[in-house]
mmCIF file of C-alpha atoms in Angstrom:
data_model
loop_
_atom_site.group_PDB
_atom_site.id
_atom_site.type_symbol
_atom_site.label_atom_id
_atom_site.label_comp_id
_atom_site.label_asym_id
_atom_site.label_seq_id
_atom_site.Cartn_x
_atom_site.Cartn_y
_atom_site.Cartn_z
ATOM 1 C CA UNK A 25 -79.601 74.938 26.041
ATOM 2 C CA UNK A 26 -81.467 72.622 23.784
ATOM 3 C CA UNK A 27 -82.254 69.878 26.220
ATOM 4 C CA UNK A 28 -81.834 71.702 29.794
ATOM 5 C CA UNK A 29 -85.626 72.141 30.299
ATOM 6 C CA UNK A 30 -86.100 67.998 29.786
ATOM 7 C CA UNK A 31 -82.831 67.063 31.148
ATOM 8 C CA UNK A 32 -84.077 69.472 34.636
ATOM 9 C CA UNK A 33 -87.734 67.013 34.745
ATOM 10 C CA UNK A 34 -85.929 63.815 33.953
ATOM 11 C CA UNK A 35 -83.613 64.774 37.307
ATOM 12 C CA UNK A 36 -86.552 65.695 39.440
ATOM 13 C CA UNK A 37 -87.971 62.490 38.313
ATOM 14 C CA UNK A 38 -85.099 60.660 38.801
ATOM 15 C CA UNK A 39 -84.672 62.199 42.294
ATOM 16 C CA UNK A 40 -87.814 61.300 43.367
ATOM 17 C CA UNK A 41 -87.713 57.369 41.625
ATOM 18 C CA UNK A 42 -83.915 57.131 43.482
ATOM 19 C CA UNK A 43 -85.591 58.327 46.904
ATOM 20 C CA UNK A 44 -88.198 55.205 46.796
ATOM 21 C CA UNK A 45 -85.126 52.742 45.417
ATOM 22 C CA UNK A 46 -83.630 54.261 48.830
ATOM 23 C CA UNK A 47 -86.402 53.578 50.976
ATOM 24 C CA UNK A 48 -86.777 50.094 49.667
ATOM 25 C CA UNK A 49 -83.327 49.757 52.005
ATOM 26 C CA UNK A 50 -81.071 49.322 49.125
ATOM 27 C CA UNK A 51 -77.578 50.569 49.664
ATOM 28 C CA UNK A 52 -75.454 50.343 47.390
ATOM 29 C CA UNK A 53 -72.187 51.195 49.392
ATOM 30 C CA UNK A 54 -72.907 47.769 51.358
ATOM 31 C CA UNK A 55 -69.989 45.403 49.349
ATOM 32 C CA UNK A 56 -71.924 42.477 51.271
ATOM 33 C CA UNK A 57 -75.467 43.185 49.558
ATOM 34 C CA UNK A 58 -76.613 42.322 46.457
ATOM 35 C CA UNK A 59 -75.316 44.619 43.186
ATOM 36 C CA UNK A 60 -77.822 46.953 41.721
ATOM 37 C CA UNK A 61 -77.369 47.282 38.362
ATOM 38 C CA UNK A 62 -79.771 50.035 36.262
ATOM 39 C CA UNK A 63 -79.782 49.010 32.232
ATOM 40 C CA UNK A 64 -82.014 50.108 29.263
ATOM 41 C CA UNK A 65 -84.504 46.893 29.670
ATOM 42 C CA UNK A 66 -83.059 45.691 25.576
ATOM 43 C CA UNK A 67 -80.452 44.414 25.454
ATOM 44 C CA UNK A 68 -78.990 45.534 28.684
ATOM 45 C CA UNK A 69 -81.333 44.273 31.272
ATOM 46 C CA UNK A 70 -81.589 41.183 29.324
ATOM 47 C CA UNK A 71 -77.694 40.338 29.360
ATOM 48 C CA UNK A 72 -77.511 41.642 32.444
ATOM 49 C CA UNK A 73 -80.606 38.794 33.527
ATOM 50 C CA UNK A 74 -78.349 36.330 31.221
ATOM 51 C CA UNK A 75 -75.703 36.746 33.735
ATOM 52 C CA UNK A 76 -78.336 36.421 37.113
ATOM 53 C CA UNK A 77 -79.357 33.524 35.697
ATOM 54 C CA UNK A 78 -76.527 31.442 34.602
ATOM 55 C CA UNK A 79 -73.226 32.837 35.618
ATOM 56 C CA UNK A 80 -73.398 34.945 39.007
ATOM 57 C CA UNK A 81 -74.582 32.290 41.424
ATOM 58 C CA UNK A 82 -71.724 30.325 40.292
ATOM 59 C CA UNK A 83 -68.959 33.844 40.702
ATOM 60 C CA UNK A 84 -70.791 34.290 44.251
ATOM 61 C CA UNK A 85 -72.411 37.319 42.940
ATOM 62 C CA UNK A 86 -75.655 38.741 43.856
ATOM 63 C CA UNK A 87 -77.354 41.068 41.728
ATOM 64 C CA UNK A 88 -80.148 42.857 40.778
ATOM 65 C CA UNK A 89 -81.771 44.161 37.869
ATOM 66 C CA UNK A 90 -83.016 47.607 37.796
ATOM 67 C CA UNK A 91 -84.537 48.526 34.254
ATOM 68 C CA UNK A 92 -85.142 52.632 33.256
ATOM 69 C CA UNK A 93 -86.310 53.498 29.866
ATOM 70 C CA UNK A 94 -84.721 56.846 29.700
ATOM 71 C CA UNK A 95 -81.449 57.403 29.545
ATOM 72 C CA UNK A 96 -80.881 60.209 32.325
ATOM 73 C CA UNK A 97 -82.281 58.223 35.918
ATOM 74 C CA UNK A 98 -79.235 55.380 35.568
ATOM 75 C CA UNK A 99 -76.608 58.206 36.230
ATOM 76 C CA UNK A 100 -78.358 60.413 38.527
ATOM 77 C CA UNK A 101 -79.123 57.389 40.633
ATOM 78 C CA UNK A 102 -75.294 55.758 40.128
ATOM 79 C CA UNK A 103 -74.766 58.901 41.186
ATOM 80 C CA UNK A 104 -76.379 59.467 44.371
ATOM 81 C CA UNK A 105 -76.042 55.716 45.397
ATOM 82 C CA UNK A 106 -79.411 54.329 44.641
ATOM 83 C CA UNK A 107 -77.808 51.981 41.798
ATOM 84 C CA UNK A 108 -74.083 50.762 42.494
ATOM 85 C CA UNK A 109 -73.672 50.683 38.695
ATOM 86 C CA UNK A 110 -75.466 51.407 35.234
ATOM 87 C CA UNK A 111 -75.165 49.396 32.110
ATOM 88 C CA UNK A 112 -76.786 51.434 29.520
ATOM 89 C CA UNK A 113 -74.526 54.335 27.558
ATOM 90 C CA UNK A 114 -71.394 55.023 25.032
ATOM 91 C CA UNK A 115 -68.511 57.151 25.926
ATOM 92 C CA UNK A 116 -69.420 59.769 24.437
ATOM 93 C CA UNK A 117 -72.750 60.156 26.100
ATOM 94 C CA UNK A 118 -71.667 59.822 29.531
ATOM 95 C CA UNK A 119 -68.415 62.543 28.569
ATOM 96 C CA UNK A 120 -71.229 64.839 28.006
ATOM 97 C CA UNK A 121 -73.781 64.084 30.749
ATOM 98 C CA UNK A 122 -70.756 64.002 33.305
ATOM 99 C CA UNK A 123 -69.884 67.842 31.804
ATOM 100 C CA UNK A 124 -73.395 69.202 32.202
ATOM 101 C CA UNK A 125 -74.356 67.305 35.375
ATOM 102 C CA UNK A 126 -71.449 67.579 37.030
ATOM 103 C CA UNK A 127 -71.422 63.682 37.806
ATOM 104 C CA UNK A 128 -68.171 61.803 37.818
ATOM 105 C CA UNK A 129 -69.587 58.493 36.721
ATOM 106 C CA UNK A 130 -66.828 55.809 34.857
ATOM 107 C CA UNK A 131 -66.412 53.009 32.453
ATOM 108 C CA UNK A 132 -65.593 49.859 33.988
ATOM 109 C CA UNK A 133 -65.333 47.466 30.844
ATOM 110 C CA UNK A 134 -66.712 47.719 27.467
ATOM 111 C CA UNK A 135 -69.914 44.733 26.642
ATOM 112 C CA UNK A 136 -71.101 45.351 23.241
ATOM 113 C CA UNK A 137 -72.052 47.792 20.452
ATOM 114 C CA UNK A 138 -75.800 48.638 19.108
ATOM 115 C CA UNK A 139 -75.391 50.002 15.393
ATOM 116 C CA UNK A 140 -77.264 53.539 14.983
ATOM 117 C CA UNK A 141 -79.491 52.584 11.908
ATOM 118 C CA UNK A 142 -82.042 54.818 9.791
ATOM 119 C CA UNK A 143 -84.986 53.031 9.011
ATOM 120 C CA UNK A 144 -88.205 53.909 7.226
ATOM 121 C CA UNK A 145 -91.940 52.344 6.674
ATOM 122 C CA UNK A 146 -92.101 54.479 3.325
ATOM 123 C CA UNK A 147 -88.854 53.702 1.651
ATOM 124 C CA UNK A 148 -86.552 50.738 0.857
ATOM 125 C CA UNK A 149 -83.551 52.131 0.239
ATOM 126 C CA UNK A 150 -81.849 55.285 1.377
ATOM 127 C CA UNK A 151 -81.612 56.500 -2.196
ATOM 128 C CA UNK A 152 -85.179 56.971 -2.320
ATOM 129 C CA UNK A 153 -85.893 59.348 0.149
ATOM 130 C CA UNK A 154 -87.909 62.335 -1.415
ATOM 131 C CA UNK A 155 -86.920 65.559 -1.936
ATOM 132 C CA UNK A 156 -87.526 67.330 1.500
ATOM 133 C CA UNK A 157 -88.195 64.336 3.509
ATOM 134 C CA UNK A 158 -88.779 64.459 6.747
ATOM 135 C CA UNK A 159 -86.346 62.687 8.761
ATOM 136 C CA UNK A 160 -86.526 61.810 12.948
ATOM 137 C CA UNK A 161 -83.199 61.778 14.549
ATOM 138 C CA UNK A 162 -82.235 61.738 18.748
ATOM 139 C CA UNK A 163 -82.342 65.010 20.197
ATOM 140 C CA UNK A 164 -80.040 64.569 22.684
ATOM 141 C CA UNK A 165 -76.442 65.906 22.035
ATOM 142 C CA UNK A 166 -74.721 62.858 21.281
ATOM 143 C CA UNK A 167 -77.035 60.621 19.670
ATOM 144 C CA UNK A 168 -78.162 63.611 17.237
ATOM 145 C CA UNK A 169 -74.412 64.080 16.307
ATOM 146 C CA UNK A 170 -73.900 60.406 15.604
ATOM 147 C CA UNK A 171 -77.258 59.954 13.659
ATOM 148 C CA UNK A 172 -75.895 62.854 11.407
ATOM 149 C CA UNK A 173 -72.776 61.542 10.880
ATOM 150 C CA UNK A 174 -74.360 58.287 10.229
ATOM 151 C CA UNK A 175 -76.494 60.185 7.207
ATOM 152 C CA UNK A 176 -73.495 61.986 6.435
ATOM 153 C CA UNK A 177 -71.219 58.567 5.937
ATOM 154 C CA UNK A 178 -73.893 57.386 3.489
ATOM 155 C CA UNK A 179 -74.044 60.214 1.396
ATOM 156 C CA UNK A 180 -76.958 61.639 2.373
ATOM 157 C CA UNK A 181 -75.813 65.079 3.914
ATOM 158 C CA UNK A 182 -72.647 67.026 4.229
ATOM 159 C CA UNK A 183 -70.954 68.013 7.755
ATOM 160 C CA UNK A 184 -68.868 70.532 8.669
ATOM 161 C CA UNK A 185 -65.359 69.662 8.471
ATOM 162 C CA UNK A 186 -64.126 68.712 12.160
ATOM 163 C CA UNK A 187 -67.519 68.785 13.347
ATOM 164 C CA UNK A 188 -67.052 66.765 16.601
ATOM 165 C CA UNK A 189 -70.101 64.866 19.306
ATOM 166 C CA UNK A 190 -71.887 67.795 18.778
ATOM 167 C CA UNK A 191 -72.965 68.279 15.930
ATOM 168 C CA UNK A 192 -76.699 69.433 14.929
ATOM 169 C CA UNK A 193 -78.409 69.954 12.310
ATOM 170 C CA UNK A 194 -76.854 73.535 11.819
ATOM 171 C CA UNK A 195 -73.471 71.937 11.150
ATOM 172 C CA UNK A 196 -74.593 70.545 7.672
ATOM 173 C CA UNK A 197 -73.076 72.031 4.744
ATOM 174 C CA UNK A 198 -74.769 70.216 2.075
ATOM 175 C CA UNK A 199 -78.023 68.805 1.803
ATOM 176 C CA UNK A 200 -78.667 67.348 -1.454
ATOM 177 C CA UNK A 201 -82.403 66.197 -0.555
ATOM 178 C CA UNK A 202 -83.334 69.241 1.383
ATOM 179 C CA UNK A 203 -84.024 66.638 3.894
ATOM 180 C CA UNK A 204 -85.893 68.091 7.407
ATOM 181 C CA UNK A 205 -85.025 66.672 10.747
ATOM 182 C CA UNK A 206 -87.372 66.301 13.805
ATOM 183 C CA UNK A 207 -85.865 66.267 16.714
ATOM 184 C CA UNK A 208 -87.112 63.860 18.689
ATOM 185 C CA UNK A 209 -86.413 62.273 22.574
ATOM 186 C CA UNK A 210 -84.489 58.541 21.241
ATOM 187 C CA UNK A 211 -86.899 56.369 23.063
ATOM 188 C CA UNK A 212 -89.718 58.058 20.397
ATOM 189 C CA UNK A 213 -88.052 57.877 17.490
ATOM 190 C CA UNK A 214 -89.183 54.485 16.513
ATOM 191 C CA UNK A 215 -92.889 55.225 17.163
ATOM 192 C CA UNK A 216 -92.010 57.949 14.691
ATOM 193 C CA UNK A 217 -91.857 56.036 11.693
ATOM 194 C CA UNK A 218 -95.421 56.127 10.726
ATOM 195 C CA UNK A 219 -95.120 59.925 11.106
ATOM 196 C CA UNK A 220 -91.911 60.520 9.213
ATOM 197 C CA UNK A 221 -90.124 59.613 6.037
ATOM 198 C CA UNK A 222 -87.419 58.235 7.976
ATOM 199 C CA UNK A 223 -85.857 57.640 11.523
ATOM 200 C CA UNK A 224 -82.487 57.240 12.597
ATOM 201 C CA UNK A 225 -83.216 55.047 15.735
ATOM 202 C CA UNK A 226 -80.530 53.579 18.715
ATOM 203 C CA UNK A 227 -80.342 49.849 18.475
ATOM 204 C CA UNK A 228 -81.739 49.207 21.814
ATOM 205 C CA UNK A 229 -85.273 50.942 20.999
ATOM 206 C CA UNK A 230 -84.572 49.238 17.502
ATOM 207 C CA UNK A 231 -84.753 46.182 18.826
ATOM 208 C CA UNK A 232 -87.826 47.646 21.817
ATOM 209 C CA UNK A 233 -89.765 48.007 18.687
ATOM 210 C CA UNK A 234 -89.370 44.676 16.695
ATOM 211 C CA UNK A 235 -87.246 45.835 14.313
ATOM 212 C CA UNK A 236 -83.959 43.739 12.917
ATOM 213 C CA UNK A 237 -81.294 46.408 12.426
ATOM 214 C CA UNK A 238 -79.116 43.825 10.658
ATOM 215 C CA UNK A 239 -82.118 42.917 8.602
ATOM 216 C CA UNK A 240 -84.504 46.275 8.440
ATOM 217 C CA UNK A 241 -82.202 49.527 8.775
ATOM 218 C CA UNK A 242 -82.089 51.459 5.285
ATOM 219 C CA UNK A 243 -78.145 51.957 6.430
ATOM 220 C CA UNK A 244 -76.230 50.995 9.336
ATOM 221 C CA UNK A 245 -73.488 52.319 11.707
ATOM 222 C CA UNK A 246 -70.134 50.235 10.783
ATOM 223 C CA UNK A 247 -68.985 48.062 14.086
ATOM 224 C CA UNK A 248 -65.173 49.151 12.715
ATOM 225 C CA UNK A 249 -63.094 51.273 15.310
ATOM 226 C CA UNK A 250 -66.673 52.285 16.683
ATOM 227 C CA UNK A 251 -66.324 54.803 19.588
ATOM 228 C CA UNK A 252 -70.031 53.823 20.905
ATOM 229 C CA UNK A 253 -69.907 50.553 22.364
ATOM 230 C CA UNK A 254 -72.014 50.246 25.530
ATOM 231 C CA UNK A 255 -70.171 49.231 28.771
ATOM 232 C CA UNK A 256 -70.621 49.282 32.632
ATOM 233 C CA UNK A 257 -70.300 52.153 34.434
ATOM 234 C CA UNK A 258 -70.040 53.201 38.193
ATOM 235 C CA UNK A 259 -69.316 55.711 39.997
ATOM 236 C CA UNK A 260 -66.117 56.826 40.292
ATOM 237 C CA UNK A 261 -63.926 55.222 43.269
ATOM 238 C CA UNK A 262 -66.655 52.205 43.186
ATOM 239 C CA UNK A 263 -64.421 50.594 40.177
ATOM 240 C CA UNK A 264 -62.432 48.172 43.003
ATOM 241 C CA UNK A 265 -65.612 46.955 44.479
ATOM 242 C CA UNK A 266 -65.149 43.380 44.402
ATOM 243 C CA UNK A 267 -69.066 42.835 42.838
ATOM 244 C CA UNK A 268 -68.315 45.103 40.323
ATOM 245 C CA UNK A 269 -65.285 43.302 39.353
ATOM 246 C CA UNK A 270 -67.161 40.108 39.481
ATOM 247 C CA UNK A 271 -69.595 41.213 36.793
ATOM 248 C CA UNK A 272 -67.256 43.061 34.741
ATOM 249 C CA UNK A 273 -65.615 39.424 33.948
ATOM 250 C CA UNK A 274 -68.960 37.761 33.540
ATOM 251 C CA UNK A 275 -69.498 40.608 30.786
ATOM 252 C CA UNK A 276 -67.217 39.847 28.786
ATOM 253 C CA UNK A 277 -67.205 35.854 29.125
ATOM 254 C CA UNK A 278 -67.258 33.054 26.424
ATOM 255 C CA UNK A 279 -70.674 32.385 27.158
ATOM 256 C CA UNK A 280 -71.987 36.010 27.226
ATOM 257 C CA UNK A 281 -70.361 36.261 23.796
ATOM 258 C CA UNK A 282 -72.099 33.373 22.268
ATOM 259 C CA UNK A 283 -75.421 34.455 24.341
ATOM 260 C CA UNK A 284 -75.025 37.822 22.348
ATOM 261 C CA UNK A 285 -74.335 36.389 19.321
ATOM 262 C CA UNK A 286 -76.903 33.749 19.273
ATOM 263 C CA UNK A 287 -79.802 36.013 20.840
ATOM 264 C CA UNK A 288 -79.238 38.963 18.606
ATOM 265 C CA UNK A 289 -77.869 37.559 14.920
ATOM 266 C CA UNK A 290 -76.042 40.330 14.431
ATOM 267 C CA UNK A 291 -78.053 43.442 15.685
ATOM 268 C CA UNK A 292 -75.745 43.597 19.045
ATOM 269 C CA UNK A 293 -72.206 42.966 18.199
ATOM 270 C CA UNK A 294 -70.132 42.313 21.473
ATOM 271 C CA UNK A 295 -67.273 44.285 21.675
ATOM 272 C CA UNK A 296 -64.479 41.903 23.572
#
């Protein structure tokens, strides 16, 4: 029940953002009209414009770039057609929105991976962290579970054995520093840091925010056999649409790899 009160105004919000994408005459059933995309503006919107730019024309794909700074109006309006496809989440997250929304949104292909980092304006290294720091972490399901086990796989806090994508702060067994976490909406817990003795922040408001995760974060999530890379989603039955299948390959071409690679030294990691 944590986030149903938020997760009920983001929908109303999103219902009533989707209605004027709508009116606007967008439909995104129409195989002949241009491919709405919604994406988290960094880096999603941005390899997603990477693609407009330099690749699609060529493919004979038309899209269009949609950016939403939440990360509960690209489903709802995949969902209810507004969008043909979102480019924003991990599998995890969309598992669990597709359980409590009762949305049957999809992965198409996986694009890249944004480490989870903790990061602080007080400390240097993770080590340092006072005795009952404070420390921000995401608030919703997922991203609190994986910013836990991201403290817990630096030594920071104990989890409960088996402890699974939901894990909260209830589920740790040890905590050495008597360390306090604020729960916190993800988009705010960079603005947090002045606030807080740490953050654990998602790489794409990392990045929002001018910080370097490969460079700045205290500790950082391991890209090895990482469930959370980010991919394209629509929704389900829309995965043979042939502009769909068109970007999926631009997604994970040569020269979005290199784009990636070159843009982001390191703080997006594509994952094909």
């Amino acid at each position: 029940m944590r986030n149903t009160a938020k997760i009920t105004t983001a929908v109303l919000a999103a219902g009533a953002l989707t209605l004027g994408l709508s009116a606007c005459g967008a439909d995104s059933s129409d195989t002949d009209g241009p491919l709405i995309v919604a994406a988290s503006p960094v880096p999603h919107a941005e390899i997603l414009n990477f693609v407009k730019d330099n690749l699609a024309k060529k493919e004979g794909l038309d899209l269009e770039v949609k950016e939403f700074t939440d990360y509960v109006t690209p489903n709802t309006a995949t969902q209810d057609g507004s969008v043909g496809a979102n480019y924003f989440q991990n599998k995890p997250y969309l598992d669990d929105f597709n359980k409590k929304n009762g949305t049957d949104i999809v992965p198409v292909v996986t694009v890249h991976l944004e480490p989870l980092g903790l990061y602080s304006h007080k400390v240097k290294k993770a080590e340092d962290l006072k005795s009952g720091a404070t420390v921000a972490i995401p608030n919703d399901t997922v991203n609190e579970a994986r910013a836990l086990k991201l403290l817990a796989a630096n030594g920071l806090i104990t989890l409960k054995a088996g402890v699974g994508n939901e894990a909260t702060p209830s589920d740790v067994t040890k905590n050495p520093k008597n360390l306090t976490f604020k729960e916190l909406e993800a988009a705010q817990t960079p603005r947090s840091l002045d606030d807080v003795d740490a953050a654990v922040v998602n790489g794409n408001y990392a990045i929002e925010s001018d910080l370097k995760p490969a460079k700045d974060a205290l500790v950082l999530e391991s890209p090895k056999n990482n469930p959370y890379g980010n991919f394209l989603a629509v929704k389900k039955g829309q995965e043979d649409d042939p502009r769909v299948k068109k970007l999926a390959k631009l997604l994970t071409s040569p020269e979005v790899k290199k784009f990636i690679q070159d843009k982001y030294a390191g703080s997006v990691i594509a994952s094909f």
